[in-house]
Coordinates of C-alpha atoms in Angstrom, one line a residue:
Chain A
M1 CA 88.2 49.0 25.8
S2 CA 90.0 47.8 23.1
N3 CA 92.8 45.5 22.8
E4 CA 95.9 47.4 23.2
N5 CA 98.2 47.2 19.9
T6 CA 96.1 44.7 18.1
I7 CA 95.5 45.1 14.4
L8 CA 92.9 43.4 12.1
I9 CA 94.0 42.3 8.5
I10 CA 90.8 42.2 6.3
D11 CA 92.4 41.2 2.7
D12 CA 92.0 38.3 0.5
E13 CA 95.4 38.1 -0.7
I14 CA 97.3 35.9 1.2
Q15 CA 100.7 37.2 -0.2
I16 CA 99.8 40.7 1.1
R17 CA 98.3 39.6 4.8
R18 CA 101.5 37.6 5.1
L19 CA 103.9 40.7 4.5
L20 CA 102.0 42.8 6.8
E21 CA 102.2 40.3 9.5
I22 CA 105.7 40.2 9.4
T23 CA 106.3 43.8 9.2
L24 CA 103.8 44.8 11.8
E25 CA 104.5 41.9 14.1
S26 CA 108.3 42.9 13.9
N27 CA 107.3 46.4 14.6
G28 CA 105.5 45.4 17.9
Y29 CA 101.9 44.7 17.1
D30 CA 100.1 41.8 17.5
I31 CA 98.1 40.4 14.3
I32 CA 94.6 38.9 13.2
E33 CA 93.9 38.3 9.8
A34 CA 90.4 37.9 8.3
V35 CA 90.3 36.8 4.4
N36 CA 86.9 37.8 3.6
G37 CA 84.4 40.7 4.9
K38 CA 82.3 38.2 6.8
E39 CA 85.1 36.9 8.8
G40 CA 86.6 40.3 9.4
I41 CA 83.3 41.5 11.0
S42 CA 82.9 38.9 13.3
L43 CA 86.8 38.9 14.1
A44 CA 86.3 42.7 14.9
A45 CA 83.3 42.5 17.1
S46 CA 85.1 39.4 19.4
H47 CA 88.5 40.8 19.4
Q48 CA 88.1 45.0 19.5
P49 CA 91.3 45.5 17.8
S50 CA 92.6 49.0 18.1
L51 CA 92.9 49.5 14.5
I52 CA 91.9 47.7 11.1
I53 CA 93.5 47.4 8.0
L54 CA 90.8 47.0 5.2
D55 CA 91.4 46.0 1.5
L56 CA 88.9 47.7 -0.9
G57 CA 88.4 44.9 -3.4
L58 CA 87.2 42.0 -1.3
P59 CA 85.7 38.8 -2.9
D60 CA 82.3 38.8 -0.8
G61 CA 81.1 42.3 -1.8
S62 CA 82.7 45.3 -1.9
G63 CA 85.1 46.8 1.0
H64 CA 82.8 50.0 0.9
H65 CA 79.8 47.8 2.4
I66 CA 82.1 46.1 5.0
L67 CA 83.2 49.4 6.1
K68 CA 79.6 51.0 6.5
Q69 CA 78.5 47.7 8.5
L70 CA 81.8 48.1 10.5
R71 CA 81.0 51.8 11.4
E72 CA 77.7 51.1 12.7
W73 CA 79.6 50.1 15.8
Y74 CA 83.3 50.0 15.7
T75 CA 84.7 53.5 16.4
N76 CA 88.7 52.6 16.2
P77 CA 91.0 53.6 13.1
V78 CA 90.2 52.1 9.9
I79 CA 92.7 52.0 7.3
I80 CA 92.0 51.4 3.7
L81 CA 94.4 49.6 1.3
S82 CA 93.4 49.8 -2.2
V83 CA 95.1 48.7 -5.9
Q84 CA 92.9 51.4 -7.3
S85 CA 94.2 54.8 -7.4
N86 CA 90.7 56.0 -8.2
E87 CA 89.9 59.0 -6.2
E88 CA 86.2 58.9 -6.2
D89 CA 86.5 55.4 -4.7
I90 CA 88.6 56.8 -2.0
V91 CA 86.6 59.6 -1.2
K92 CA 83.4 57.6 -0.7
A93 CA 85.6 55.5 1.6
L94 CA 86.8 58.2 3.6
D95 CA 83.1 59.6 3.5
N96 CA 82.2 56.3 5.1
G97 CA 84.6 56.8 7.8
A98 CA 87.8 55.5 7.0
N99 CA 90.8 57.3 8.8
D100 CA 93.2 56.7 5.9
Y101 CA 94.1 55.1 2.7
L102 CA 97.3 53.7 1.0
I103 CA 97.2 52.4 -2.5
K104 CA 99.0 49.3 -3.4
P105 CA 101.9 48.9 -3.9
F106 CA 102.8 51.0 -0.4
R107 CA 106.1 51.7 1.2
T108 CA 106.2 50.1 4.6
G109 CA 107.5 52.9 6.4
E110 CA 104.7 55.0 5.1
L111 CA 102.3 52.2 6.1
L112 CA 103.8 52.3 9.8
A113 CA 103.8 56.1 9.8
R114 CA 100.0 55.7 9.2
I115 CA 99.3 53.4 11.6
R116 CA 101.3 55.2 14.3
S117 CA 99.1 58.4 13.4
A118 CA 96.1 56.7 13.1
L119 CA 96.5 55.2 16.7
R120 CA 97.9 58.5 18.4
S121 CA 94.8 60.9 17.2
A122 CA 92.4 58.0 18.3
S123 CA 93.9 58.4 21.7
N124 CA 93.8 62.0 21.5
E125 CA 90.1 62.0 21.0
E126 CA 89.7 59.9 23.9
D127 CA 91.5 62.6 26.0
A128 CA 89.8 65.4 24.2
N129 CA 92.5 67.2 24.7
A130 CA 92.4 70.9 23.6
V131 CA 96.4 71.5 23.0
F132 CA 98.2 69.8 20.4
E133 CA 101.9 69.9 19.6
F134 CA 103.3 69.1 16.1
G135 CA 107.1 69.8 15.7
D136 CA 107.5 73.6 16.3
L137 CA 103.8 74.4 16.2
H138 CA 101.6 74.6 19.1
A139 CA 97.8 74.7 19.0
D140 CA 95.7 75.8 21.8
L141 CA 92.2 75.3 20.7
A142 CA 90.7 76.4 24.1
S143 CA 92.3 79.9 24.0
R144 CA 92.3 79.9 20.1
V145 CA 96.1 80.3 20.0
I146 CA 98.3 78.9 17.1
K147 CA 102.1 79.3 17.8
K148 CA 105.1 78.5 15.6
K149 CA 108.5 78.3 17.2
N150 CA 106.9 80.1 20.4
E151 CA 105.5 83.3 18.4
I152 CA 101.7 83.6 17.8
I153 CA 100.5 83.4 14.3
K154 CA 97.7 85.7 13.3
L155 CA 94.9 84.4 11.6
T156 CA 91.8 85.0 9.9
A157 CA 88.6 83.3 11.3
T158 CA 88.4 81.3 8.3
E159 CA 92.3 80.2 8.4
Y160 CA 91.2 79.5 11.9
K161 CA 88.8 77.1 11.3
L162 CA 90.7 75.5 9.1
I163 CA 93.8 74.8 11.0
S164 CA 91.5 74.0 14.1
L165 CA 89.9 71.1 11.7
F166 CA 93.3 69.8 10.6
V167 CA 94.9 69.6 14.1
Q168 CA 91.8 68.1 15.6
Q169 CA 92.0 65.3 12.8
A170 CA 95.6 65.4 12.6
G171 CA 97.0 62.4 10.4
K172 CA 93.5 62.0 8.8
V173 CA 92.7 62.3 5.1
L174 CA 90.0 65.5 5.2
T175 CA 88.2 65.5 1.9
H176 CA 87.7 68.7 -0.3
Q177 CA 84.1 68.2 0.2
Y178 CA 84.0 67.5 4.1
L179 CA 86.5 70.9 4.5
L180 CA 84.1 72.9 2.6
R181 CA 81.3 71.9 4.2
E182 CA 82.6 72.4 7.6
V183 CA 84.5 76.1 7.1
W184 CA 82.0 77.3 4.5
G185 CA 78.8 75.5 4.8
S186 CA 77.1 72.8 2.5
G187 CA 76.5 75.7 -0.2
Y188 CA 80.1 75.7 -0.8
I189 CA 80.8 71.9 -1.7
N190 CA 81.7 72.5 -5.4
Q191 CA 83.6 76.0 -4.6
S192 CA 86.9 74.4 -4.0
Q193 CA 88.8 77.4 -5.4
Y194 CA 88.3 78.8 -1.7
L195 CA 89.7 76.0 -0.3
R196 CA 93.0 76.3 -2.8
V197 CA 93.5 80.0 -1.7
F198 CA 93.2 79.5 1.8
I199 CA 95.2 76.4 1.9
A200 CA 97.9 78.2 0.4
Q201 CA 97.8 81.2 2.7
L202 CA 98.1 78.9 5.4
R203 CA 100.9 77.3 4.1
K204 CA 102.5 80.7 3.9
K205 CA 102.1 81.1 7.5
L206 CA 102.8 77.7 9.1
E207 CA 105.3 76.2 7.0
D208 CA 109.0 77.0 6.5
D209 CA 108.9 76.3 2.9
P210 CA 105.4 76.7 1.7
N211 CA 106.4 74.9 -1.4
R212 CA 107.8 71.9 0.3
P213 CA 105.0 71.7 2.9
A214 CA 105.7 69.7 5.9
Y215 CA 102.2 70.0 8.1
I216 CA 99.6 70.7 5.0
I217 CA 99.9 67.8 2.7
T218 CA 98.3 67.5 -0.5
E219 CA 96.4 64.0 -1.3
P220 CA 95.8 64.8 -5.1
G221 CA 91.9 64.5 -6.1
V222 CA 91.1 63.6 -2.3
G223 CA 91.9 66.4 0.0
Y224 CA 94.5 67.1 2.6
R225 CA 96.0 65.7 5.5
F226 CA 97.9 67.3 8.7
A227 CA 101.1 65.5 8.7
T228 CA 102.0 64.5 12.4
T229 CA 105.0 62.9 11.6
N230 CA 107.9 65.9 11.6
Chain B
M1 CA 89.9 62.6 -52.3
P2 CA 88.3 60.7 -49.6
A3 CA 89.3 63.5 -47.1
L4 CA 86.7 65.7 -48.7
P5 CA 83.9 66.5 -45.8
L6 CA 81.4 65.7 -48.6
S7 CA 81.9 62.2 -48.3
K8 CA 80.9 62.4 -44.4
L9 CA 77.5 63.2 -44.9
S10 CA 74.6 60.8 -44.4
R11 CA 73.0 59.1 -47.1
S12 CA 69.9 61.2 -47.2
K13 CA 71.8 64.2 -47.5
Q14 CA 74.2 63.2 -50.0
V15 CA 71.0 62.2 -52.6
L16 CA 69.7 65.6 -51.4
F17 CA 73.1 67.3 -52.4
S18 CA 73.4 65.0 -55.5
L19 CA 69.9 65.8 -56.7
L20 CA 70.5 69.8 -56.1
L21 CA 73.6 69.9 -57.9
V22 CA 71.9 68.5 -61.0
V23 CA 69.4 70.7 -60.8
L24 CA 71.6 73.7 -60.2
I25 CA 73.7 73.1 -63.2
S26 CA 70.8 72.5 -65.3
G27 CA 69.2 75.5 -64.3
I28 CA 72.4 77.3 -65.5
C29 CA 72.7 75.6 -68.7
Y30 CA 69.2 76.1 -69.1
A31 CA 69.9 79.9 -68.7
F32 CA 72.4 79.8 -71.4
S33 CA 70.8 77.3 -73.8
Y34 CA 70.7 80.0 -76.4
F35 CA 74.5 80.1 -76.4
I36 CA 75.3 76.4 -76.1
D37 CA 74.6 73.2 -77.8
Y38 CA 72.5 70.6 -76.2
K39 CA 75.3 68.0 -76.4
I40 CA 77.4 70.3 -74.5
V41 CA 74.7 70.5 -71.8
A42 CA 74.9 66.8 -71.8
F43 CA 79.0 66.6 -71.0
T44 CA 78.5 69.5 -68.6
L45 CA 76.0 66.6 -66.6
L46 CA 78.2 63.9 -67.0
L47 CA 80.8 65.7 -65.5
A48 CA 78.9 66.6 -62.4
V49 CA 77.9 63.2 -62.3
S50 CA 81.3 62.0 -62.4
F51 CA 82.4 64.4 -59.6
L52 CA 79.6 63.0 -57.4
A53 CA 80.8 59.8 -58.2
V54 CA 84.1 60.5 -56.5
V55 CA 82.8 61.7 -53.4
F56 CA 79.7 59.6 -52.7
D57 CA 77.8 56.5 -52.3
I58 CA 76.3 54.5 -55.4
V59 CA 72.7 55.2 -54.6
P60 CA 72.9 59.2 -54.8
V61 CA 75.2 58.9 -58.0
L62 CA 72.8 56.5 -59.7
L63 CA 70.0 58.8 -58.7
A64 CA 71.7 62.2 -60.1
A65 CA 72.4 59.9 -63.4
L66 CA 68.8 59.1 -63.6
L67 CA 67.8 62.6 -62.7
S68 CA 70.0 64.4 -65.2
A69 CA 69.2 62.1 -68.0
L70 CA 65.4 63.0 -67.4
I71 CA 66.3 66.5 -67.2
W72 CA 68.2 66.4 -70.2
N73 CA 65.6 64.8 -72.3
F74 CA 62.8 67.1 -71.0
F75 CA 64.4 70.4 -71.3
F76 CA 67.1 70.2 -73.9
I77 CA 66.2 67.7 -76.7
E78 CA 63.8 68.7 -79.2
P79 CA 61.0 68.9 -78.9
K80 CA 61.2 70.4 -75.1
Y81 CA 59.0 70.0 -72.4
T82 CA 58.2 66.6 -73.3
F83 CA 60.0 63.4 -72.9
M84 CA 59.3 62.4 -76.6
I85 CA 62.5 62.5 -79.2
H86 CA 62.1 62.8 -82.5
S87 CA 65.3 61.8 -84.2
T88 CA 67.0 58.4 -83.8
E89 CA 70.4 60.0 -83.4
D90 CA 69.1 62.0 -80.0
T91 CA 67.4 58.3 -78.8
I92 CA 70.8 57.0 -79.1
L93 CA 72.7 59.9 -77.5
L94 CA 70.2 59.5 -74.7
G95 CA 70.9 55.6 -74.3
M96 CA 74.5 56.4 -74.3
Y97 CA 74.3 59.4 -72.1
F98 CA 72.4 56.9 -69.3
L99 CA 74.9 54.1 -69.6
V100 CA 78.1 56.4 -69.7
A101 CA 76.9 58.0 -66.5
I102 CA 75.9 54.8 -64.7
I103 CA 79.1 52.8 -65.6
N104 CA 81.5 56.0 -65.0
G105 CA 79.6 56.3 -61.7
V106 CA 80.1 52.7 -60.9
L107 CA 83.8 52.4 -61.9
T108 CA 84.7 55.5 -59.7
Y109 CA 82.6 54.0 -56.8
R110 CA 84.6 50.7 -57.2
M111 CA 87.8 52.3 -57.9
R112 CA 87.5 54.0 -54.1
K113 CA 86.4 51.1 -52.5
M114 CA 89.5 49.2 -53.5
E115 CA 91.4 52.3 -52.7
K116 CA 90.1 52.3 -49.2
Q117 CA 90.5 48.6 -49.0
A118 CA 94.4 49.1 -49.6
M119 CA 94.5 51.7 -47.2
E120 CA 92.6 49.5 -44.2
K121 CA 95.2 46.9 -45.3
E122 CA 98.2 49.3 -44.8
E123 CA 96.9 50.6 -41.6
K124 CA 96.5 46.9 -40.2
A125 CA 100.3 46.3 -41.1
K126 CA 100.8 49.4 -39.1
T127 CA 99.3 48.0 -36.2
I128 CA 100.7 44.7 -36.5
K129 CA 104.2 46.3 -36.6
L130 CA 103.4 48.3 -33.8
Y131 CA 102.4 45.8 -31.7
N132 CA 105.5 43.9 -32.5
T133 CA 107.3 46.9 -30.9
L134 CA 105.3 47.1 -28.1
F135 CA 105.9 43.3 -27.3
N136 CA 109.5 43.7 -27.9
T137 CA 109.7 46.6 -25.5
L138 CA 107.7 45.4 -23.0
S139 CA 109.2 42.0 -23.0
H140 CA 112.6 43.9 -22.3
E141 CA 111.2 46.6 -20.1
L142 CA 109.1 44.3 -17.9
K143 CA 111.2 41.2 -18.1
T144 CA 114.3 42.8 -17.0
P145 CA 113.4 43.9 -13.6
I146 CA 111.2 40.6 -13.2
A147 CA 114.4 38.7 -13.9
T148 CA 116.5 40.8 -11.7
I149 CA 114.1 40.1 -8.8
I150 CA 113.9 36.4 -9.2
A151 CA 117.4 36.1 -9.7
A152 CA 118.4 38.3 -6.5
T153 CA 115.8 36.4 -4.4
D154 CA 116.8 32.7 -5.6
N155 CA 120.7 34.2 -4.5
L156 CA 119.5 35.2 -1.0
K157 CA 117.3 31.9 -0.4
E158 CA 119.8 29.5 -1.6
N159 CA 123.0 30.8 -1.6
K160 CA 122.6 32.1 2.0
K161 CA 126.0 30.5 3.5
N162 CA 128.3 32.1 0.9
L163 CA 126.7 35.7 0.6
S164 CA 128.4 38.6 2.8
E165 CA 126.4 40.7 4.7
Q166 CA 127.2 43.5 1.8
N167 CA 126.4 41.0 -0.8
K168 CA 122.7 40.6 0.9
E169 CA 122.3 44.3 1.0
E170 CA 123.1 45.0 -2.2
L171 CA 121.1 42.1 -3.6
V172 CA 118.2 43.5 -1.7
S173 CA 118.5 47.1 -3.0
E174 CA 118.5 45.5 -6.5
I175 CA 115.2 44.2 -5.7
S176 CA 114.0 47.4 -4.8
V177 CA 115.3 49.3 -7.9
A178 CA 113.7 46.3 -9.7
S179 CA 110.2 46.6 -8.1
L180 CA 110.2 50.4 -8.1
R181 CA 110.9 50.2 -12.0
L182 CA 108.5 47.6 -12.7
N183 CA 105.7 49.7 -10.9
Q184 CA 106.5 52.6 -13.1
Q185 CA 106.4 51.0 -16.2
V186 CA 103.0 49.4 -15.2
G187 CA 101.9 52.7 -14.4
N188 CA 102.5 53.9 -17.8
L189 CA 101.0 51.2 -19.6
L190 CA 97.7 51.7 -17.4
N191 CA 98.1 55.3 -18.3
M192 CA 98.4 54.2 -21.9
S193 CA 95.5 51.9 -22.1
R194 CA 93.1 54.5 -20.5
L195 CA 94.2 56.8 -23.6
E196 CA 93.4 53.9 -25.7
S197 CA 90.3 53.1 -24.5
G198 CA 89.2 56.6 -25.6
N199 CA 87.1 57.4 -22.7
M200 CA 89.2 59.4 -20.7
Q201 CA 86.9 61.2 -18.1
L202 CA 88.5 64.3 -16.9
K203 CA 87.8 65.0 -13.3
K204 CA 88.2 68.8 -13.6
D205 CA 88.8 70.9 -10.4
W206 CA 90.2 74.4 -9.0
C207 CA 94.1 73.7 -9.4
D208 CA 96.9 75.7 -7.5
I209 CA 99.3 75.6 -10.0
N210 CA 102.3 76.6 -7.9
E211 CA 101.3 73.7 -5.8
L212 CA 101.2 71.4 -8.7
V213 CA 104.7 72.5 -10.2
Y214 CA 106.3 72.0 -6.7
S215 CA 104.6 68.8 -5.7
V216 CA 106.3 67.3 -9.2
V217 CA 109.7 69.0 -8.2
N218 CA 109.4 67.4 -4.9
R219 CA 108.5 64.0 -6.2
L220 CA 111.2 64.3 -8.6
E221 CA 113.8 65.1 -5.8
E222 CA 116.0 62.0 -6.3
N223 CA 116.2 62.0 -10.1
L224 CA 116.6 66.3 -10.1
K225 CA 119.7 65.7 -7.3
H226 CA 122.2 66.5 -10.3
H227 CA 120.5 69.0 -11.9
K228 CA 119.9 72.7 -11.5
V229 CA 116.3 73.6 -11.6
H230 CA 115.2 76.9 -12.3
I231 CA 111.3 77.3 -11.3
N232 CA 109.7 80.9 -12.5
I233 CA 106.4 81.0 -12.2
E234 CA 104.7 84.0 -13.2
K235 CA 103.1 86.4 -10.1
N236 CA 99.5 86.3 -9.7
L237 CA 99.0 83.3 -11.5
P238 CA 94.9 82.4 -11.4
L239 CA 93.8 79.0 -10.2
Y240 CA 93.1 76.8 -13.4
K241 CA 89.9 74.1 -13.6
L242 CA 91.9 71.1 -14.9
D243 CA 92.3 67.3 -14.1
Y244 CA 95.4 68.0 -11.2
I245 CA 96.5 64.3 -11.5
L246 CA 96.6 64.2 -15.6
V247 CA 98.2 67.7 -15.6
E248 CA 100.6 66.5 -13.0
Q249 CA 101.7 63.7 -14.9
V250 CA 102.3 65.6 -18.0
L251 CA 104.7 67.6 -16.1
Y252 CA 105.9 65.0 -14.1
N253 CA 106.9 62.8 -17.3
L254 CA 108.5 66.1 -19.2
V255 CA 110.7 67.1 -16.4
Y256 CA 111.3 63.4 -15.6
N257 CA 112.9 62.8 -19.2
A258 CA 114.6 66.0 -18.9
S259 CA 116.4 64.7 -16.0
I260 CA 117.2 61.5 -17.2
Y261 CA 118.4 62.4 -21.2
T262 CA 120.8 65.8 -20.4
P263 CA 124.2 65.5 -18.6
E264 CA 124.8 65.8 -14.9
Y265 CA 125.0 69.7 -13.5
S266 CA 123.1 70.9 -16.5
D267 CA 120.2 73.5 -15.8
I268 CA 116.6 72.7 -16.3
F269 CA 114.1 75.3 -17.0
I270 CA 110.5 75.4 -15.5
N271 CA 108.5 78.2 -16.7
V272 CA 104.7 78.6 -16.2
K273 CA 102.7 81.6 -17.2
N274 CA 99.0 82.4 -18.3
N275 CA 98.0 83.1 -21.8
S276 CA 94.9 84.9 -22.2
D277 CA 93.3 85.5 -25.4
R278 CA 90.9 88.5 -25.4
T279 CA 88.7 89.5 -28.1
Y280 CA 87.2 93.2 -28.0
E281 CA 84.3 94.6 -30.1
L282 CA 83.5 98.0 -30.5
A283 CA 80.0 98.6 -29.3
A284 CA 78.0 100.1 -32.0
S285 CA 75.7 101.8 -29.4
K286 CA 75.9 104.8 -27.1
T287 CA 79.2 104.4 -25.5
G288 CA 81.4 103.7 -28.1
K289 CA 83.4 101.6 -26.0
S290 CA 85.2 98.5 -26.6
E291 CA 83.6 95.4 -25.2
L292 CA 85.1 92.1 -24.1
V293 CA 83.4 89.4 -26.1
S294 CA 85.4 86.1 -25.4
E295 CA 88.3 85.4 -23.4
I296 CA 90.2 82.1 -23.4
D297 CA 92.9 81.8 -21.0
S298 CA 95.2 78.9 -21.2
L299 CA 98.1 77.7 -18.8
V300 CA 101.4 77.6 -20.3
M301 CA 103.8 75.1 -19.0
Q302 CA 107.5 74.9 -20.7
V303 CA 109.9 72.4 -19.4
E304 CA 113.5 73.6 -21.2
D305 CA 116.9 71.7 -20.8
R306 CA 120.5 71.8 -21.7
G307 CA 120.8 68.5 -23.1
P308 CA 121.6 67.4 -26.8
G309 CA 118.3 68.7 -28.4
F310 CA 116.6 66.3 -30.8
P311 CA 117.5 65.9 -34.3
E312 CA 115.4 68.3 -36.4
P313 CA 113.8 65.3 -38.7
E314 CA 112.6 63.4 -35.3
L315 CA 110.9 66.4 -33.5
E316 CA 107.4 65.1 -34.8
K317 CA 107.6 61.8 -33.8
V318 CA 108.9 62.1 -30.5
F319 CA 105.1 61.8 -29.5
D320 CA 104.6 58.6 -31.3
R321 CA 103.9 55.4 -29.0
F322 CA 107.1 53.8 -28.5
Y323 CA 109.5 56.1 -30.2
R324 CA 112.8 56.1 -28.7
L325 CA 115.7 58.1 -29.8
Q326 CA 118.8 55.9 -31.7
N327 CA 121.2 54.9 -28.9
A328 CA 118.6 56.0 -26.2
R329 CA 119.9 54.6 -22.9
T330 CA 117.6 52.0 -21.3
G331 CA 114.9 52.7 -18.8
G332 CA 112.0 54.0 -20.8
T333 CA 109.0 52.4 -22.7
G334 CA 108.7 55.5 -25.2
L335 CA 105.5 55.9 -23.7
G336 CA 106.1 58.7 -21.5
L337 CA 105.9 61.7 -24.2
S338 CA 102.6 60.1 -25.9
I339 CA 101.2 59.9 -22.6
V340 CA 102.3 63.6 -22.3
K341 CA 100.2 64.2 -25.8
G342 CA 97.3 62.5 -24.9
F343 CA 96.7 63.9 -21.6
V344 CA 97.2 67.5 -22.8
E345 CA 94.9 66.6 -26.0
A346 CA 92.7 65.5 -23.4
H347 CA 92.4 68.9 -22.3
D348 CA 91.8 70.3 -25.7
G349 CA 95.5 71.7 -25.2
K350 CA 98.5 71.1 -27.6
V351 CA 102.3 70.3 -26.9
I352 CA 104.8 71.5 -29.0
L353 CA 108.9 70.5 -28.6
D354 CA 111.4 72.5 -30.5
N355 CA 115.2 73.0 -30.2
V356 CA 116.3 76.0 -28.5
P357 CA 120.3 77.2 -28.8
H358 CA 121.6 74.8 -26.1
G359 CA 118.7 72.1 -25.8
A360 CA 115.4 71.1 -26.4
R361 CA 112.1 72.9 -25.0
F362 CA 108.5 71.5 -24.6
T363 CA 105.8 73.8 -24.4
V364 CA 102.3 72.6 -22.9
Q365 CA 99.5 74.8 -23.6
I366 CA 96.2 73.8 -22.3
P367 CA 93.0 76.0 -22.1
A368 CA 90.9 76.3 -19.0
E369 CA 88.4 78.2 -17.0
V370 CA 90.2 80.1 -14.7
S371 CA 89.3 82.0 -11.3
F372 CA 91.4 85.0 -9.9
I373 CA 89.6 84.9 -6.7
N374 CA 93.4 84.2 -5.0
I375 CA 94.4 87.5 -5.9
L376 CA 91.4 89.3 -4.2
K377 CA 92.0 90.4 -0.7
N378 CA 90.9 87.8 1.6
E379 CA 88.2 88.2 4.5

């Protein structure tokens, strides 16, 4: 079992570590810190933190490499911090098993929301739950029923596949490629036009205002996230 | 004159062109040699060499001078079809011809070179001026928020006892505003340097324009609080293959400008439509029906405001780097619109500004691949 509420920060910038420490400790988390990847990996092994915040631009080799090494055995959420808003970099990190990403500078509120969301979905996975509640949405994957405000929403087979991926991995950024592969198959990985169309349709059915989506959030150039914080 | 496309030809092509021109003109003169004196031919050839001197390098010009002298001697000076010359007068003429052609060529070439140097110098002066503007604007736009942050934090650290709770909160909120402003300016500068580096790599993917427009308006919610935004997106708009992040930044900058440079409670219109240029051709074969031969779709986005508009003579200049209207309020580096232009042009599109009866209107037109699958019935 992992250490409840312990967060490991792997970042070489002392200022960022300080700020994260103050912010997170005042919100009830225990913090351990590593200044490089090597130290990060050994601390992760010895302390089994419930979540890791990893900076992509580490001095001793790229954060991508550290992430890959961590993912060989570490199963709890990893949130990436990056100064670059380079989408390819982010997609790569997500494909390598990161749960989420934040670009510096980030807002504290946003960081806390992402941490809560990642920890929650991690505990959901352990429960192997098939019933999910998000705001006015109710998803029962065992009986394949999605309800909004207690009314059943009629979904096509493709729409249902999409929404079930979203609710099972709520809070996590799902890349375009991942969604295309899971829903349509690996031959469709470059056919993002289908994804655009079905996301628009899903929003019409799920959102109060499809133009201001509260559930299916676009991560430009990267993918979509099913928001759990409403 | 330097703008002539001929001057951009490679050296070997210039040589080829020069020699061909000399041969062509000699040929024409030869055809009319019954009517025109051989001295006229010399002047005509001289004229051709002068023309070449204006557009080409020195080597092709000298070669052309040499060839024309040889041709003139061989085909036009008695006795014809030999390189021999009988009269002393003709010998002197030929020598003078050759000299004049070469001096002419060399002089013209040197003149052009000097002109080029003068232009480069002017260009350099312009760049220096631009950098001065850059440093002035930068030092102001970056140092103001930095100064705010330093002063406010000093105050919080050293003056703790004398500050009321409200004072402290105000200082913290000043720090917050200043750092957001700093972040935006640095973002602008990074975008600008991406453009300047000249290797913008577009990451084109299918874009839902509806989503793009609303995401911009939602991001600017705070700025647009005191404006009336009217969004008008053509029904059944196709998906476009564009770099979402760049096009979103284009619309963001335009709407952001409209929100800060127009009066409170005024209208802002965002109009989006597809523009389709289709060319049909009557098929010559059996059916006689017209056939679609080419089809270029463009995304057209307009941002129209009810602000003061732009002074007519400034319309062209607003997309220049560091351009700012006289008396413009602070808060901008004058980079926003040049980023718009740069990002649109990276998509081979164009952006136009014109004044409308009660304000200004920016029109962005970007040609792009489209997909109409969103209108088809889904499975």
